[in-house]
Amino acid sequence: GAGVSQSPSNKVTEKGKDVELRCDPISGHTALYWYRQSLGQGLEFLIYFQGNSAPDKSGLPSDRFSAERTGGSVSTLTIQRTQQEDSAVYLCASRTGWDNEQFFGPGTRLTVL
Amino acid sequence: QQQVKQSPQSLIVQKGGISIINCAYENTAFDYFPWYQQFPGKGPALLIAIRPDVSEKKEGRFTISFNKSAKQFSLHIMDSQPGDSATYFCAATNGNKLVFGAGTILRVKS
């Protein structure tokens, strides 16, 4: 079946602009995560959605970052007033409600000029 | 307490050799320890995982060794192949969120 998909695969933007990154999780997966991976670094947790519960936003680095998940499926990560330090690969992952395994998408590479 | 420390940062191994990557954790509540493999331009993919009730798990050429008392776990890749060249991440969780190590870049020389 289809895996986690993300769009766009690459995004180049100018400092100060807003960007939206999209994630389509695996159908039926109730949990969805966003991570940030900077060059040569590990995965930094950003936000977690589980079903209809309030999201865990504890990893969002600033109030310029926000995310929503509509209808328990597609999620959008929004970064407002982008800064050069926001340049990274943004990864989305999803999992079922009863298994620990997270399935990752290919990521969106964001470059802020 | 939420950190997972991974070493080495990079590793070069000859084809046919054994690759060993180590991780250490502090949070004794962690109860699931996966290893992820990531190729350039791709998202991480689960390679193998272990729970603390066993000391070792083997799947093909990949083995996790787990030492609960030392709060350490390691990945062993036997008969390493050039196709194993990738970045490897260890992780740990006791619930919904995975805490990742910083990653190890493995290069297997042919």
Short mmCIF file of N, CA and C in Angstrom, two decimals, chain B residues 19-96:
data_model
loop_
_atom_site.label_atom_id
_atom_site.label_comp_id
_atom_site.label_asym_id
_atom_site.label_seq_id
_atom_site.Cartn_x
_atom_site.Cartn_y
_atom_site.Cartn_z
N SER B 19 30.02 -4.19 11.77
CA SER B 19 29.79 -2.80 12.15
C SER B 19 29.10 -2.80 13.51
N ILE B 20 29.59 -1.95 14.42
CA ILE B 20 29.00 -1.88 15.75
C ILE B 20 28.71 -0.42 16.10
N ILE B 21 27.47 -0.16 16.46
CA ILE B 21 27.04 1.19 16.84
C ILE B 21 26.43 1.09 18.23
N ASN B 22 26.77 2.02 19.09
CA ASN B 22 26.36 1.95 20.49
C ASN B 22 25.46 3.12 20.88
N CYS B 23 24.54 2.85 21.79
CA CYS B 23 23.67 3.89 22.34
C CYS B 23 23.51 3.70 23.84
N ALA B 24 23.34 4.82 24.53
CA ALA B 24 23.12 4.80 25.97
C ALA B 24 21.96 5.73 26.30
N TYR B 25 21.20 5.37 27.33
CA TYR B 25 20.05 6.17 27.71
C TYR B 25 20.03 6.33 29.22
N GLU B 26 19.23 7.28 29.69
CA GLU B 26 19.13 7.54 31.13
C GLU B 26 17.76 7.16 31.69
N ASN B 27 16.72 7.35 30.89
CA ASN B 27 15.36 7.17 31.39
C ASN B 27 15.02 5.69 31.51
N THR B 28 14.92 5.19 32.73
CA THR B 28 14.65 3.77 32.94
C THR B 28 13.21 3.39 32.59
N ALA B 29 12.38 4.38 32.30
CA ALA B 29 11.00 4.09 31.90
C ALA B 29 10.90 3.73 30.41
N PHE B 30 11.97 3.95 29.65
CA PHE B 30 11.94 3.57 28.24
C PHE B 30 11.69 2.07 28.13
N ASP B 31 10.80 1.67 27.19
CA ASP B 31 10.49 0.25 27.08
C ASP B 31 10.46 -0.25 25.63
N TYR B 32 10.97 0.56 24.73
CA TYR B 32 11.00 0.15 23.32
C TYR B 32 12.18 0.85 22.68
N PHE B 33 13.03 0.05 22.03
CA PHE B 33 14.30 0.59 21.52
C PHE B 33 14.47 0.16 20.06
N PRO B 34 14.13 1.04 19.13
CA PRO B 34 14.27 0.71 17.71
C PRO B 34 15.55 1.29 17.11
N TRP B 35 15.96 0.68 16.03
CA TRP B 35 17.02 1.23 15.19
C TRP B 35 16.42 1.55 13.83
N TYR B 36 16.75 2.75 13.34
CA TYR B 36 16.28 3.18 12.03
C TYR B 36 17.47 3.34 11.09
N GLN B 37 17.23 3.04 9.82
CA GLN B 37 18.23 3.16 8.76
C GLN B 37 17.74 4.24 7.79
N GLN B 38 18.63 5.14 7.43
CA GLN B 38 18.25 6.21 6.52
C GLN B 38 19.25 6.34 5.39
N PHE B 39 18.75 6.22 4.16
CA PHE B 39 19.56 6.45 2.96
C PHE B 39 19.39 7.91 2.53
N PRO B 40 20.39 8.45 1.82
CA PRO B 40 20.31 9.86 1.40
C PRO B 40 19.04 10.14 0.62
N GLY B 41 18.37 11.23 1.00
CA GLY B 41 17.16 11.64 0.30
C GLY B 41 15.92 10.87 0.67
N LYS B 42 16.04 9.98 1.63
CA LYS B 42 14.90 9.16 2.05
C LYS B 42 14.60 9.40 3.52
N GLY B 43 13.38 9.04 3.93
CA GLY B 43 13.08 9.09 5.35
C GLY B 43 13.64 7.85 6.05
N PRO B 44 13.81 7.93 7.37
CA PRO B 44 14.29 6.75 8.11
C PRO B 44 13.29 5.61 8.00
N ALA B 45 13.80 4.38 8.04
CA ALA B 45 12.96 3.20 8.00
C ALA B 45 13.37 2.27 9.14
N LEU B 46 12.39 1.68 9.79
CA LEU B 46 12.68 0.78 10.91
C LEU B 46 13.48 -0.41 10.42
N LEU B 47 14.57 -0.68 11.15
CA LEU B 47 15.44 -1.80 10.81
C LEU B 47 15.18 -2.99 11.73
N ILE B 48 15.21 -2.73 13.01
CA ILE B 48 15.03 -3.77 14.02
C ILE B 48 14.74 -3.07 15.34
N ALA B 49 14.00 -3.73 16.23
CA ALA B 49 13.66 -3.12 17.51
C ALA B 49 13.68 -4.17 18.61
N ILE B 50 13.84 -3.72 19.85
CA ILE B 50 13.90 -4.65 20.98
C ILE B 50 13.17 -4.04 22.18
N ARG B 51 12.66 -4.91 23.02
CA ARG B 51 12.08 -4.49 24.30
C ARG B 51 12.99 -4.99 25.42
N PRO B 52 12.96 -4.37 26.59
CA PRO B 52 13.95 -4.66 27.63
C PRO B 52 13.80 -6.01 28.31
N ASP B 53 12.81 -6.81 27.92
CA ASP B 53 12.67 -8.11 28.55
C ASP B 53 13.57 -9.17 27.91
N VAL B 54 14.27 -8.80 26.83
CA VAL B 54 15.23 -9.72 26.21
C VAL B 54 16.58 -9.01 26.09
N SER B 55 17.65 -9.80 26.02
CA SER B 55 18.99 -9.21 25.96
C SER B 55 19.53 -9.16 24.54
N GLU B 56 18.89 -9.86 23.63
CA GLU B 56 19.39 -9.87 22.26
C GLU B 56 18.27 -10.20 21.30
N LYS B 57 18.33 -9.58 20.13
CA LYS B 57 17.37 -9.89 19.07
C LYS B 57 18.13 -9.88 17.77
N LYS B 58 17.90 -10.91 16.97
CA LYS B 58 18.62 -11.06 15.71
C LYS B 58 17.64 -11.16 14.57
N GLU B 59 17.92 -10.41 13.51
CA GLU B 59 17.13 -10.52 12.28
C GLU B 59 18.12 -10.48 11.12
N GLY B 60 18.35 -11.66 10.56
CA GLY B 60 19.31 -11.74 9.46
C GLY B 60 20.70 -11.35 9.92
N ARG B 61 21.30 -10.39 9.24
CA ARG B 61 22.66 -9.94 9.60
C ARG B 61 22.66 -8.90 10.71
N PHE B 62 21.49 -8.47 11.16
CA PHE B 62 21.37 -7.39 12.13
C PHE B 62 21.00 -7.94 13.51
N THR B 63 21.74 -7.52 14.53
CA THR B 63 21.50 -7.96 15.90
C THR B 63 21.50 -6.76 16.82
N ILE B 64 20.52 -6.70 17.72
CA ILE B 64 20.54 -5.73 18.80
C ILE B 64 20.96 -6.46 20.07
N SER B 65 21.93 -5.90 20.76
CA SER B 65 22.30 -6.38 22.10
C SER B 65 21.84 -5.35 23.10
N PHE B 66 21.19 -5.80 24.16
CA PHE B 66 20.60 -4.88 25.13
C PHE B 66 21.11 -5.20 26.54
N ASN B 67 21.62 -4.20 27.22
CA ASN B 67 22.11 -4.35 28.58
C ASN B 67 21.31 -3.42 29.49
N LYS B 68 20.30 -3.98 30.14
CA LYS B 68 19.39 -3.16 30.93
C LYS B 68 20.09 -2.51 32.13
N SER B 69 20.96 -3.24 32.79
CA SER B 69 21.62 -2.69 33.98
C SER B 69 22.55 -1.53 33.63
N ALA B 70 23.18 -1.63 32.47
CA ALA B 70 24.08 -0.56 32.03
C ALA B 70 23.34 0.53 31.27
N LYS B 71 22.08 0.30 30.96
CA LYS B 71 21.28 1.24 30.17
C LYS B 71 21.97 1.53 28.83
N GLN B 72 22.35 0.44 28.18
CA GLN B 72 23.01 0.57 26.88
C GLN B 72 22.44 -0.47 25.91
N PHE B 73 22.46 -0.12 24.63
CA PHE B 73 22.09 -1.08 23.61
C PHE B 73 22.90 -0.79 22.36
N SER B 74 23.10 -1.82 21.58
CA SER B 74 23.97 -1.66 20.42
C SER B 74 23.42 -2.43 19.23
N LEU B 75 23.83 -1.96 18.06
CA LEU B 75 23.47 -2.61 16.79
C LEU B 75 24.74 -3.22 16.22
N HIS B 76 24.65 -4.50 15.86
CA HIS B 76 25.75 -5.18 15.20
C HIS B 76 25.29 -5.58 13.81
N ILE B 77 26.07 -5.21 12.81
CA ILE B 77 25.80 -5.62 11.44
C ILE B 77 26.90 -6.59 11.04
N MET B 78 26.53 -7.84 10.89
CA MET B 78 27.49 -8.87 10.50
C MET B 78 27.67 -8.87 8.99
N ASP B 79 28.85 -9.30 8.54
CA ASP B 79 29.12 -9.41 7.10
C ASP B 79 28.65 -8.13 6.38
N SER B 80 29.13 -7.00 6.85
CA SER B 80 28.69 -5.70 6.32
C SER B 80 28.92 -5.62 4.81
N GLN B 81 27.95 -5.02 4.12
CA GLN B 81 27.98 -4.91 2.67
C GLN B 81 27.93 -3.43 2.25
N PRO B 82 28.44 -3.12 1.08
CA PRO B 82 28.37 -1.72 0.61
C PRO B 82 26.95 -1.16 0.63
N GLY B 83 25.97 -2.01 0.38
CA GLY B 83 24.57 -1.58 0.42
C GLY B 83 24.08 -1.20 1.80
N ASP B 84 24.86 -1.52 2.83
CA ASP B 84 24.51 -1.13 4.19
C ASP B 84 24.94 0.30 4.49
N SER B 85 25.70 0.90 3.59
CA SER B 85 26.17 2.28 3.80
C SER B 85 24.95 3.19 3.90
N ALA B 86 24.82 3.84 5.04
CA ALA B 86 23.64 4.64 5.35
C ALA B 86 23.89 5.33 6.69
N THR B 87 22.90 6.10 7.12
CA THR B 87 22.94 6.67 8.47
C THR B 87 22.02 5.86 9.36
N TYR B 88 22.50 5.50 10.52
CA TYR B 88 21.74 4.69 11.46
C TYR B 88 21.42 5.50 12.71
N PHE B 89 20.17 5.43 13.12
CA PHE B 89 19.72 6.13 14.32
C PHE B 89 19.19 5.12 15.33
N CYS B 90 19.62 5.23 16.56
CA CYS B 90 18.95 4.51 17.63
C CYS B 90 17.88 5.43 18.20
N ALA B 91 16.93 4.84 18.90
CA ALA B 91 15.86 5.63 19.49
C ALA B 91 15.31 4.88 20.70
N ALA B 92 14.53 5.59 21.49
CA ALA B 92 13.90 4.98 22.66
C ALA B 92 12.60 5.70 22.96
N THR B 93 11.67 4.97 23.57
CA THR B 93 10.39 5.55 23.95
C THR B 93 9.78 4.77 25.11
N ASN B 94 8.94 5.44 25.85
CA ASN B 94 8.12 4.76 26.86
C ASN B 94 6.66 5.09 26.63
N GLY B 95 6.34 5.52 25.46
CA GLY B 95 4.97 5.89 25.17
C GLY B 95 4.83 6.30 23.73
N ASN B 96 4.50 7.53 23.52
CA ASN B 96 4.16 7.97 22.18
C ASN B 96 5.30 8.62 21.41
#
